[in-house]
Coordinates of C-alpha atoms in Angstrom, one line a residue:
M15 CA 112.7 -23.9 11.3
A16 CA 110.0 -21.7 13.4
K17 CA 107.9 -19.9 11.7
R18 CA 108.1 -16.3 12.5
L19 CA 105.4 -13.4 13.4
T20 CA 104.7 -9.8 13.5
V21 CA 103.3 -7.8 17.0
R22 CA 100.2 -6.9 13.7
E23 CA 99.5 -11.0 13.1
L24 CA 99.3 -11.5 16.8
Q25 CA 97.3 -7.9 18.1
L26 CA 94.3 -9.8 15.5
H27 CA 94.2 -12.1 18.0
A28 CA 93.2 -11.0 20.5
S29 CA 89.8 -12.1 21.3
S30 CA 88.1 -15.0 23.0
E31 CA 87.6 -17.0 20.0
S32 CA 91.1 -16.5 18.5
C33 CA 93.6 -15.9 21.5
W34 CA 97.0 -15.7 21.3
I35 CA 99.9 -14.6 23.5
A36 CA 103.7 -14.0 23.2
L37 CA 106.0 -15.2 26.0
C38 CA 109.9 -14.8 26.2
G39 CA 109.9 -14.3 21.9
R40 CA 107.2 -17.4 21.4
V41 CA 104.4 -17.1 19.9
Y42 CA 101.4 -19.5 21.7
D43 CA 97.3 -20.0 20.9
I44 CA 96.0 -20.5 23.7
T45 CA 92.1 -20.1 23.1
G46 CA 92.3 -24.1 24.6
F47 CA 94.2 -23.4 27.3
L48 CA 91.2 -20.5 28.6
G49 CA 88.8 -22.8 30.5
H50 CA 92.1 -24.7 32.1
H51 CA 93.8 -21.8 33.3
P52 CA 93.9 -21.7 37.1
G53 CA 93.6 -18.9 37.9
G54 CA 91.4 -17.7 35.6
S55 CA 90.5 -16.8 31.6
S56 CA 90.2 -12.9 32.6
I57 CA 94.0 -12.7 33.2
L58 CA 94.6 -14.0 29.7
L59 CA 92.1 -12.0 28.2
N60 CA 93.1 -8.7 29.3
L61 CA 96.9 -9.9 27.6
A62 CA 95.4 -11.4 24.7
G63 CA 97.4 -10.5 20.9
Q64 CA 100.0 -8.6 23.2
D65 CA 104.1 -9.7 25.1
A66 CA 102.7 -11.0 28.2
T67 CA 106.0 -12.2 29.1
K68 CA 107.2 -9.7 32.3
E69 CA 103.3 -9.9 34.3
Y70 CA 104.4 -13.8 32.9
D71 CA 107.8 -14.5 34.5
L72 CA 106.8 -12.2 37.9
V73 CA 104.3 -15.2 39.0
H74 CA 104.8 -18.6 37.5
P75 CA 108.5 -20.9 37.8
P76 CA 109.8 -21.2 34.8
G77 CA 109.2 -24.2 33.4
L78 CA 105.5 -23.6 33.2
V79 CA 104.8 -22.5 30.0
D80 CA 106.6 -25.7 28.6
E81 CA 104.1 -27.9 30.5
H82 CA 100.6 -26.6 29.6
L83 CA 101.6 -24.4 26.1
S84 CA 103.7 -26.5 24.2
S85 CA 101.5 -27.8 22.1
S86 CA 100.3 -24.1 21.3
F87 CA 103.5 -23.3 19.7
L88 CA 103.1 -20.8 17.1
G89 CA 106.2 -20.1 15.8
L90 CA 109.0 -16.8 16.8
L91 CA 107.9 -12.6 17.3
E92 CA 109.5 -10.3 15.1
I93 CA 110.4 -7.0 17.5
D94 CA 110.5 -4.2 16.0
P95 CA 113.3 -1.9 16.8
P96 CA 112.0 1.5 18.6
A97 CA 112.0 4.5 16.6
A98 CA 114.9 7.0 17.1
G99 CA 113.6 8.8 20.0
D100 CA 110.4 6.4 21.0
E101 CA 112.2 5.2 23.8
T102 CA 109.6 3.7 26.3
L103 CA 110.8 4.3 29.5
E104 CA 109.0 3.4 33.1
P105 CA 107.6 5.8 35.0
E106 CA 110.4 6.6 38.1
R107 CA 107.7 5.9 41.3
S108 CA 108.2 8.8 44.0
T109 CA 108.8 8.9 47.6
S110 CA 108.3 10.9 50.5
A111 CA 110.5 13.1 52.0
G112 CA 112.4 11.6 54.6
T113 CA 111.8 8.0 54.1
I114 CA 113.0 5.9 57.1
S115 CA 115.0 2.6 55.5
V116 CA 114.0 -0.7 56.5
K117 CA 116.5 -1.2 59.5
Q118 CA 115.2 2.0 60.5
A119 CA 111.4 0.5 60.2
L120 CA 109.7 -0.2 63.9
N121 CA 107.0 -1.7 63.6
L122 CA 104.9 -4.0 61.0
H123 CA 102.5 -0.5 60.0
E124 CA 106.3 1.1 58.3
I125 CA 107.4 -2.0 56.8
E126 CA 103.5 -1.8 54.7
A127 CA 103.9 1.9 54.7
L128 CA 107.1 1.6 53.0
A129 CA 105.7 -1.5 50.4
K130 CA 103.3 0.7 49.3
E131 CA 105.1 3.4 48.2
R132 CA 107.3 0.7 45.8
L133 CA 105.2 -1.5 44.7
P134 CA 103.8 -1.6 41.4
H135 CA 100.4 -0.3 41.5
K136 CA 98.7 -4.1 40.3
A137 CA 101.1 -5.8 42.8
W138 CA 100.3 -3.8 45.8
A139 CA 96.4 -4.1 44.7
Y140 CA 96.5 -8.1 45.0
Y141 CA 98.1 -8.6 48.2
V142 CA 96.8 -5.5 49.7
S143 CA 92.8 -6.8 48.6
A144 CA 90.0 -8.9 50.2
A145 CA 86.2 -9.6 49.4
D146 CA 83.5 -6.4 49.6
D147 CA 84.0 -4.2 52.2
N148 CA 86.8 -5.8 53.9
L149 CA 85.2 -6.3 57.2
S150 CA 86.5 -9.4 58.0
K151 CA 90.6 -8.3 56.8
T152 CA 90.0 -5.2 59.0
R153 CA 88.4 -6.9 62.1
N154 CA 90.9 -9.8 62.6
N155 CA 93.3 -7.4 63.4
S156 CA 91.0 -5.0 65.5
V157 CA 89.6 -7.5 67.4
Y158 CA 92.6 -8.7 69.8
Q159 CA 92.7 -5.0 71.1
S160 CA 89.0 -6.5 72.6
I161 CA 91.5 -9.1 74.3
L162 CA 93.4 -7.4 77.8
L163 CA 96.3 -8.9 78.8
R164 CA 96.6 -10.6 82.7
P165 CA 100.3 -9.8 83.5
R166 CA 102.1 -11.8 86.9
V167 CA 104.4 -10.1 89.1
F168 CA 107.5 -10.5 91.1
V169 CA 108.4 -13.0 88.4
D170 CA 111.9 -13.4 87.1
C171 CA 111.2 -12.3 83.3
T172 CA 115.2 -12.5 82.9
A173 CA 115.4 -15.8 80.6
C174 CA 112.9 -16.4 77.3
N175 CA 112.6 -18.7 74.7
P176 CA 110.1 -18.9 72.2
S177 CA 110.4 -21.8 70.1
T178 CA 107.6 -24.1 69.9
T179 CA 106.6 -27.5 68.3
V180 CA 104.1 -28.2 65.7
L181 CA 103.7 -31.9 64.0
G182 CA 106.7 -32.6 65.5
H183 CA 108.8 -30.5 64.0
H184 CA 111.2 -27.9 66.2
L185 CA 110.5 -23.8 65.5
G186 CA 112.3 -21.3 66.3
M187 CA 109.8 -18.9 67.1
P188 CA 106.3 -19.4 66.8
I189 CA 105.6 -17.4 63.5
Y190 CA 105.2 -18.9 60.4
A191 CA 105.4 -17.1 56.5
S192 CA 101.6 -18.1 55.5
P193 CA 101.3 -19.3 52.2
A194 CA 101.3 -16.1 50.1
A195 CA 101.0 -16.2 46.1
K196 CA 103.2 -14.2 43.6
A197 CA 106.3 -13.1 46.1
R198 CA 108.5 -11.8 42.8
M199 CA 106.0 -9.6 42.2
A200 CA 106.9 -7.5 45.4
H201 CA 110.8 -9.1 44.9
P202 CA 113.4 -10.7 42.1
S203 CA 113.9 -12.4 45.1
G204 CA 110.3 -13.9 45.5
E205 CA 109.7 -17.0 47.6
A206 CA 113.7 -17.9 47.9
G207 CA 114.2 -14.9 49.3
I208 CA 111.6 -15.3 52.3
A209 CA 113.0 -18.6 53.3
T210 CA 116.3 -17.2 53.5
A211 CA 114.6 -14.8 56.3
C212 CA 113.5 -17.8 58.0
A213 CA 115.9 -19.5 57.9
K214 CA 117.6 -16.8 60.4
F215 CA 115.1 -17.2 62.4
G216 CA 114.3 -21.0 62.9
A217 CA 111.1 -20.6 60.9
L218 CA 108.6 -22.0 59.8
Q219 CA 107.2 -21.7 55.9
I220 CA 104.8 -22.9 54.0
I221 CA 105.2 -22.1 49.7
S222 CA 102.2 -20.7 48.4
H223 CA 100.2 -23.3 45.9
N224 CA 101.1 -20.5 43.5
A225 CA 104.6 -19.2 44.1
S226 CA 106.1 -17.9 41.9
M227 CA 108.9 -19.8 41.5
D228 CA 109.5 -23.7 41.4
L229 CA 109.8 -25.5 44.7
V230 CA 113.6 -26.8 44.0
D231 CA 114.6 -23.2 43.3
I232 CA 112.9 -21.9 46.9
V233 CA 113.8 -24.7 48.9
R234 CA 117.3 -25.4 46.8
G235 CA 119.6 -22.8 49.6
A236 CA 117.7 -23.6 52.8
P237 CA 119.3 -25.7 56.0
K238 CA 118.9 -29.1 55.8
D239 CA 116.7 -28.6 59.8
Q240 CA 114.7 -26.4 57.3
V241 CA 111.2 -26.9 58.4
F242 CA 109.0 -26.1 55.2
G243 CA 105.0 -27.3 54.7
W244 CA 102.8 -27.0 51.3
Q245 CA 99.6 -25.3 50.1
L246 CA 97.4 -27.9 48.4
Y247 CA 94.6 -26.5 46.4
C248 CA 92.5 -29.4 44.9
L249 CA 92.5 -28.3 40.7
N250 CA 89.3 -29.1 38.6
D251 CA 92.2 -31.2 37.0
V252 CA 93.0 -34.1 39.5
R253 CA 95.9 -35.0 37.5
Q254 CA 97.3 -31.6 37.9
S255 CA 97.4 -32.3 41.3
E256 CA 98.9 -35.7 41.3
R257 CA 101.6 -34.9 39.9
R258 CA 102.3 -31.9 41.8
I259 CA 101.8 -33.5 44.9
Q260 CA 104.0 -36.6 44.1
K261 CA 106.9 -33.5 42.9
V262 CA 106.7 -32.4 46.8
N263 CA 106.8 -35.9 48.5
Q264 CA 110.5 -35.9 46.9
I265 CA 111.2 -32.7 48.8
K266 CA 112.9 -33.8 52.1
Q267 CA 112.8 -30.5 53.5
I268 CA 108.2 -30.1 52.3
K269 CA 107.1 -31.7 56.0
F270 CA 103.7 -32.2 56.1
I271 CA 101.1 -30.1 53.0
V272 CA 98.2 -28.4 54.1
L273 CA 95.4 -27.8 52.1
T274 CA 93.1 -24.8 51.5
L275 CA 89.7 -25.4 52.5
D276 CA 88.8 -21.4 52.3
A277 CA 88.9 -20.5 48.9
P278 CA 87.2 -23.0 46.2
F279 CA 85.8 -20.1 44.8
P280 CA 87.0 -16.4 44.6
G281 CA 85.7 -13.2 46.7
K282 CA 84.9 -10.3 45.3
R283 CA 87.9 -8.5 45.8
E284 CA 88.0 -4.7 44.2
V285 CA 90.3 -3.2 44.9
E286 CA 92.0 -6.0 42.3
L287 CA 89.0 -5.5 40.1
R288 CA 88.8 -1.3 39.8
S289 CA 93.6 -2.5 38.9
T290 CA 94.4 -2.8 35.6
M291 CA 95.3 -6.6 36.2
D292 CA 92.1 -8.4 37.7
F293 CA 93.4 -11.1 39.1
S294 CA 90.2 -11.8 41.2
R295 CA 87.9 -12.6 38.4
S296 CA 85.2 -12.9 40.5
N297 CA 82.4 -13.1 38.1
A298 CA 83.7 -16.4 36.3
P299 CA 81.9 -19.3 36.9
P300 CA 83.8 -22.0 39.2
Q301 CA 85.2 -23.9 36.6
V302 CA 86.6 -21.3 35.2
W303 CA 88.8 -20.3 38.4
G304 CA 90.4 -24.3 38.1
T305 CA 89.8 -25.7 41.8
D306 CA 87.5 -28.7 42.9
A307 CA 85.0 -27.2 44.1
S308 CA 83.3 -31.1 45.1
L309 CA 85.5 -31.4 48.2
A310 CA 83.8 -33.3 50.9
W311 CA 85.6 -34.9 54.2
E312 CA 85.0 -38.8 53.1
K313 CA 85.8 -38.3 49.8
T314 CA 89.2 -36.1 49.2
L315 CA 91.4 -37.1 53.0
P316 CA 91.5 -40.8 51.7
W317 CA 92.1 -39.3 47.8
L318 CA 95.0 -36.8 49.2
R319 CA 96.0 -40.4 51.5
K320 CA 96.4 -42.2 48.9
H321 CA 98.9 -39.8 47.4
T322 CA 101.0 -39.2 50.4
D323 CA 102.6 -40.4 52.9
L324 CA 103.2 -36.8 55.1
P325 CA 101.4 -35.1 57.7
I326 CA 97.6 -33.7 56.4
V327 CA 97.1 -29.9 58.0
L328 CA 93.4 -28.6 56.8
K329 CA 93.1 -24.8 56.0
G330 CA 90.3 -22.5 56.5
I331 CA 88.7 -24.1 59.6
Q332 CA 86.2 -21.0 60.8
T333 CA 83.5 -22.5 62.7
Y334 CA 83.8 -25.6 66.5
E335 CA 82.0 -27.9 64.0
D336 CA 84.9 -28.6 61.1
A337 CA 87.3 -28.0 64.0
V338 CA 85.3 -31.3 65.4
L339 CA 84.8 -33.4 62.3
A340 CA 89.0 -32.7 61.9
A341 CA 89.6 -34.5 65.2
R342 CA 87.5 -36.9 64.2
Y343 CA 89.4 -37.4 61.5
A344 CA 92.5 -37.8 63.1
P345 CA 96.0 -39.0 62.6
T346 CA 94.7 -38.8 59.2
V347 CA 94.6 -35.1 59.9
S348 CA 97.2 -33.5 61.7
G349 CA 97.1 -29.7 62.3
I350 CA 94.0 -27.6 61.4
I351 CA 94.8 -23.3 60.1
I352 CA 92.1 -21.3 61.4
S353 CA 91.6 -18.8 58.9
N354 CA 89.8 -16.9 56.8
H355 CA 92.0 -16.5 53.9
G356 CA 93.3 -13.6 54.9
G357 CA 89.1 -12.3 54.8
R358 CA 89.3 -12.6 51.0
A359 CA 86.9 -15.0 50.6
L360 CA 83.9 -14.2 52.2
D361 CA 83.4 -11.3 53.9
T362 CA 82.2 -10.7 57.5
A363 CA 83.0 -14.4 58.7
P364 CA 84.7 -14.6 62.2
S365 CA 87.5 -13.6 62.8
P366 CA 90.5 -16.4 63.6
I367 CA 91.1 -16.2 67.3
E368 CA 86.9 -15.5 67.5
T369 CA 86.9 -18.8 65.8
L370 CA 89.8 -20.4 68.0
L371 CA 87.9 -19.2 71.6
E372 CA 84.6 -20.9 69.6
I373 CA 86.7 -24.1 69.5
H374 CA 87.4 -23.0 73.3
H375 CA 83.9 -23.1 74.2
H376 CA 81.9 -25.9 72.4
C377 CA 85.1 -28.8 72.4
P378 CA 88.2 -28.2 74.3
E379 CA 89.4 -31.7 73.7
V380 CA 90.1 -30.8 70.3
F381 CA 93.9 -28.9 71.0
P382 CA 95.2 -32.3 72.2
R383 CA 94.2 -34.1 69.5
L384 CA 95.3 -31.6 66.7
D385 CA 98.5 -29.1 66.4
V386 CA 96.1 -26.0 65.8
M387 CA 97.2 -22.6 64.1
V388 CA 96.0 -20.0 63.5
D389 CA 96.3 -17.2 60.8
G390 CA 95.1 -13.3 59.7
G391 CA 95.6 -10.0 61.7
I392 CA 98.6 -10.2 63.2
K393 CA 100.4 -7.4 63.9
R394 CA 101.8 -7.1 67.0
G395 CA 104.1 -9.3 69.5
T396 CA 100.8 -8.6 72.0
D397 CA 98.5 -10.6 68.6
V398 CA 100.9 -13.1 69.0
V399 CA 101.1 -14.2 73.0
K400 CA 96.9 -14.0 73.1
A401 CA 96.5 -16.4 70.2
L402 CA 99.1 -18.9 71.6
A403 CA 97.4 -18.2 75.5
L404 CA 94.3 -19.5 73.6
G405 CA 95.8 -23.1 72.4
A406 CA 97.6 -21.7 69.4
K407 CA 100.9 -23.6 68.7
A408 CA 102.5 -21.3 65.8
V409 CA 100.7 -18.0 64.4
G410 CA 100.7 -17.5 60.7
I411 CA 101.6 -14.2 58.6
G412 CA 101.0 -13.8 54.7
R413 CA 101.0 -10.1 54.1
A414 CA 103.3 -8.8 56.2
P415 CA 106.3 -11.2 54.5
L416 CA 105.1 -9.8 51.0
W417 CA 105.3 -6.6 52.8
G418 CA 109.0 -7.0 54.2
L419 CA 110.1 -8.4 50.3
A420 CA 109.0 -5.2 49.0
A421 CA 110.6 -2.6 51.3
G422 CA 113.7 -4.9 51.6
G423 CA 114.0 -8.1 49.8
P424 CA 114.8 -10.8 52.0
A425 CA 116.7 -7.7 54.4
G426 CA 113.7 -6.9 54.7
V427 CA 111.1 -10.1 56.0
E428 CA 113.9 -10.2 58.9
R429 CA 113.2 -6.5 60.0
V430 CA 109.6 -8.2 59.9
L431 CA 109.6 -11.0 62.1
E432 CA 112.5 -9.9 63.9
I433 CA 110.8 -6.9 64.7
L434 CA 107.8 -9.4 65.9
S435 CA 110.5 -12.2 67.4
E436 CA 111.6 -8.6 69.9
E437 CA 108.1 -8.0 69.9
T438 CA 106.6 -11.0 71.4
A439 CA 109.5 -12.0 73.6
T440 CA 109.1 -8.8 75.4
A441 CA 104.9 -9.5 76.3
M442 CA 106.2 -13.0 77.3
R443 CA 108.0 -11.3 79.8
L444 CA 105.9 -8.8 80.9
L445 CA 103.2 -11.7 81.2
G446 CA 105.7 -13.1 83.6
V447 CA 106.2 -16.7 81.2
S448 CA 110.2 -17.6 80.3
N449 CA 108.7 -20.1 77.6
V450 CA 105.6 -20.0 74.7
K451 CA 104.4 -23.9 76.9
Q452 CA 103.2 -21.6 79.9
L453 CA 101.7 -19.4 78.2
S454 CA 97.6 -19.8 78.8
R455 CA 94.0 -18.9 79.4
Q456 CA 95.0 -17.0 83.0
H457 CA 96.8 -14.8 81.0
V458 CA 93.9 -13.4 78.5
N459 CA 90.5 -11.7 79.8
T460 CA 88.8 -12.5 76.3
R461 CA 85.0 -11.1 78.3
A462 CA 84.5 -8.5 75.7
L463 CA 84.4 -11.6 73.6
E464 CA 82.7 -13.7 75.0
S465 CA 79.2 -12.8 75.3
G466 CA 79.3 -13.2 70.8
I467 CA 80.5 -16.9 70.9
F468 CA 78.6 -18.8 68.3
T469 CA 76.4 -20.7 71.2
S470 CA 73.9 -23.4 69.1
A471 CA 75.0 -25.3 65.7
W472 CA 72.6 -27.0 63.0
D473 CA 73.5 -29.3 60.0
K474 CA 70.0 -30.8 58.6
G475 CA 67.8 -29.6 60.9
E476 CA 69.7 -31.9 64.0
R477 CA 72.4 -30.2 66.7
V478 CA 76.2 -31.6 65.7
E479 CA 77.8 -32.6 68.9
S480 CA 80.4 -31.7 70.0
K481 CA 82.4 -33.8 71.7
L482 CA 84.8 -36.5 70.0

């Protein structure tokens, strides 16, 4: 029979030397697990000596605790009933008078405002945060305003087909849901809610490595032809990564793996640090972060290919040199996602659209060899067509689906996709194109950005050849 432990006994173990937590009525000694937690030790220490069920349930798929902590089980937690009149009620969250509904929202800015009203502060802080002074996050979007569109007139714009093809898979729209962790903090439907919305538009969803739901549960209700990708962070625990890849290989709707390279170590995200739930652990040593900092072209790609036959996409390309290297590894590498991790890693890193321009300038031969996507800063349909005109096969939105979830569940995500879809179609028609393939550099004026294109690159003292 399991031992019974009191709340007082639990509270006595609230340090790095002796760290206990309670989950779902069961007490675990996680002292030895602190240095192995993929999200870092700080969040565990913040919950030491407490019942962490609510925090755990929001961000982890069921069954994960049994996989990692079964040997650390100490006993069952005895919970004293609250004294009469001592019930603690969650304060109601106020909303501004006359707030619009999700259906009435006309743009992504209004969706985000609704989400901020409805999200707990901890969740909002995690989603909205970016590194240091938020310069890269801000520039990711503002740089689009420097690109002018060049409309053609006297063109029949009755028809408009926004569909595209990525890695050989037909998609109903050129906008996809980027991998974004812990979606259940926004709404109980979590990543499955995003999948439901994507299904209605034939949109791609890339599932986060740190999803708050089990992969099987996310894709369970999806149509057979719905396309998913899966994001991989390579962990210090290589066997754990290999086990997860094996599971992904068995899920037919997951069509490719996205190896994320732009965050081998977390940036300093001050909004999170100021919140009571510290996810960023910017002062933690690399081994506590949990990701493998030793990834390398000649080592990691052969290892990953050994464990999966799925196409490999590299996420986090931020220079033309790395785009060239990725193309040299084709066909092992099938595509790249130009991304600076939503501005959450290295502040003042270039925006994705600027890196896309850099590739055009130095090595346009990358485009026929790889499917190129961009991720970050998309707020309007005009942003979408600008990226497509510069050679992107599709553009990713990370925070926007989370704002939609928080504002209205799956229906909120649908509204996000609906707004962007309608704006994209309008922009295409006004440019004089009827399908995505017709968009090209003739439709954009990037002159204002071209003076900022990087013009020389050096690696160990020698120029990197751009030609493939």
